[in-house]
mmCIF file of C-alpha atoms in Angstrom:
data_model
loop_
_atom_site.group_PDB
_atom_site.id
_atom_site.type_symbol
_atom_site.label_atom_id
_atom_site.label_comp_id
_atom_site.label_asym_id
_atom_site.label_seq_id
_atom_site.Cartn_x
_atom_site.Cartn_y
_atom_site.Cartn_z
ATOM 1 C CA MET A 1304 -16.013 -10.830 -4.498
ATOM 2 C CA LEU A 1305 -14.606 -14.204 -5.460
ATOM 3 C CA ASP A 1306 -14.595 -12.986 -9.042
ATOM 4 C CA TRP A 1307 -12.249 -10.137 -8.041
ATOM 5 C CA PHE A 1308 -9.783 -12.554 -6.427
ATOM 6 C CA SER A 1309 -9.657 -14.644 -9.583
ATOM 7 C CA GLN A 1310 -8.918 -11.568 -11.722
ATOM 8 C CA ALA A 1311 -6.531 -9.749 -9.356
ATOM 9 C CA SER A 1312 -2.831 -9.659 -10.120
ATOM 10 C CA LEU A 1313 -0.214 -10.720 -7.621
ATOM 11 C CA PHE A 1314 0.683 -7.055 -7.082
ATOM 12 C CA GLU A 1315 -2.922 -6.238 -6.165
ATOM 13 C CA LEU A 1316 -3.117 -9.147 -3.741
ATOM 14 C CA PHE A 1317 0.245 -8.209 -2.217
ATOM 15 C CA ALA A 1318 -0.923 -4.599 -1.800
ATOM 16 C CA LEU A 1319 -4.106 -5.835 -0.130
ATOM 17 C CA VAL A 1320 -2.210 -8.033 2.341
ATOM 18 C CA THR A 1321 0.408 -5.400 3.180
ATOM 19 C CA GLY A 1322 -2.244 -2.690 3.555
ATOM 20 C CA LEU A 1323 -4.212 -4.809 6.002
ATOM 21 C CA GLY A 1324 -0.976 -5.714 7.782
ATOM 22 C CA ALA A 1325 -0.075 -2.039 8.167
ATOM 23 C CA VAL A 1326 -3.467 -1.298 9.720
ATOM 24 C CA ILE A 1327 -3.183 -4.224 12.138
ATOM 25 C CA LEU A 1328 0.322 -3.129 13.156
ATOM 26 C CA LEU A 1329 -0.933 0.436 13.605
ATOM 27 C CA ILE A 1330 -3.711 -0.746 15.914
ATOM 28 C CA ARG A 1331 -1.123 -2.657 17.950
ATOM 29 C CA GLN A 1332 1.121 0.454 17.976
ATOM 30 C CA ASN A 1333 4.022 -1.460 16.449
ATOM 31 C CA ILE A 1334 6.924 0.468 14.893
ATOM 32 C CA TRP A 1335 6.921 -1.863 11.852
ATOM 33 C CA THR A 1336 3.679 -0.301 10.642
ATOM 34 C CA TRP A 1337 5.758 2.365 8.888
ATOM 35 C CA ALA A 1338 7.926 -0.094 6.957
ATOM 36 C CA VAL A 1339 4.920 -2.172 5.919
ATOM 37 C CA GLY A 1340 3.087 1.054 5.013
ATOM 38 C CA VAL A 1341 5.952 2.107 2.728
ATOM 39 C CA LEU A 1342 5.862 -1.302 1.087
ATOM 40 C CA TYR A 1343 2.082 -1.117 0.648
ATOM 41 C CA ALA A 1344 2.112 2.385 -0.817
ATOM 42 C CA THR A 1345 5.010 1.603 -3.163
ATOM 43 C CA VAL A 1346 3.344 -1.509 -4.570
ATOM 44 C CA SER A 1347 0.096 0.446 -4.886
ATOM 45 C CA LEU A 1348 1.918 3.015 -7.037
ATOM 46 C CA TRP A 1349 2.649 0.295 -9.578
ATOM 47 C CA VAL A 1350 -0.930 -1.007 -9.486
ATOM 48 C CA PHE A 1351 -2.462 2.438 -9.965
ATOM 49 C CA TYR A 1352 -0.024 3.317 -12.742
ATOM 50 C CA ASN A 1353 -0.948 0.169 -14.662
ATOM 51 C CA ASP A 1354 -4.671 0.869 -14.194
ATOM 52 C CA GLN A 1355 -4.166 4.531 -15.238
ATOM 53 C CA LEU A 1356 -5.586 5.836 -11.950
ATOM 54 C CA TYR A 1357 -3.326 8.863 -11.724
ATOM 55 C CA GLY A 1358 -5.191 10.614 -8.900
ATOM 56 C CA GLN A 1359 -4.776 7.580 -6.658
ATOM 57 C CA LEU A 1360 -1.145 7.342 -7.771
ATOM 58 C CA LEU A 1361 -0.493 10.897 -6.568
ATOM 59 C CA LEU A 1362 -2.283 10.207 -3.290
ATOM 60 C CA HIS A 1363 -0.134 7.125 -2.671
ATOM 61 C CA LEU A 1364 2.996 9.114 -3.475
ATOM 62 C CA PHE A 1365 1.987 11.283 -0.532
ATOM 63 C CA TYR A 1366 1.441 8.126 1.559
ATOM 64 C CA VAL A 1367 4.947 6.907 0.729
ATOM 65 C CA GLY A 1368 6.359 10.214 1.937
ATOM 66 C CA MET A 1369 4.298 10.239 5.125
ATOM 67 C CA ASN A 1370 5.201 6.636 5.940
ATOM 68 C CA LEU A 1371 8.895 7.401 5.423
ATOM 69 C CA TYR A 1372 8.552 10.439 7.659
ATOM 70 C CA GLY A 1373 6.736 8.403 10.314
ATOM 71 C CA TRP A 1374 9.351 5.683 10.183
ATOM 72 C CA TRP A 1375 12.123 8.261 10.520
#
């Protein structure tokens, strides 16, 4: 696991932190979970595009839309 942290890009680490933050805010039923979720899913789009994981990219496109809808 420590090996992954040494090889992870800043985008991957940022996506990890914002994803965990969105879950914590969701558990606390905080309205900011939607904004953090949009941020997480958007950064994840970039990460999955660079890693050529197009199925995950499409799934996170859906997550961006659902988070925007939830925030609205």
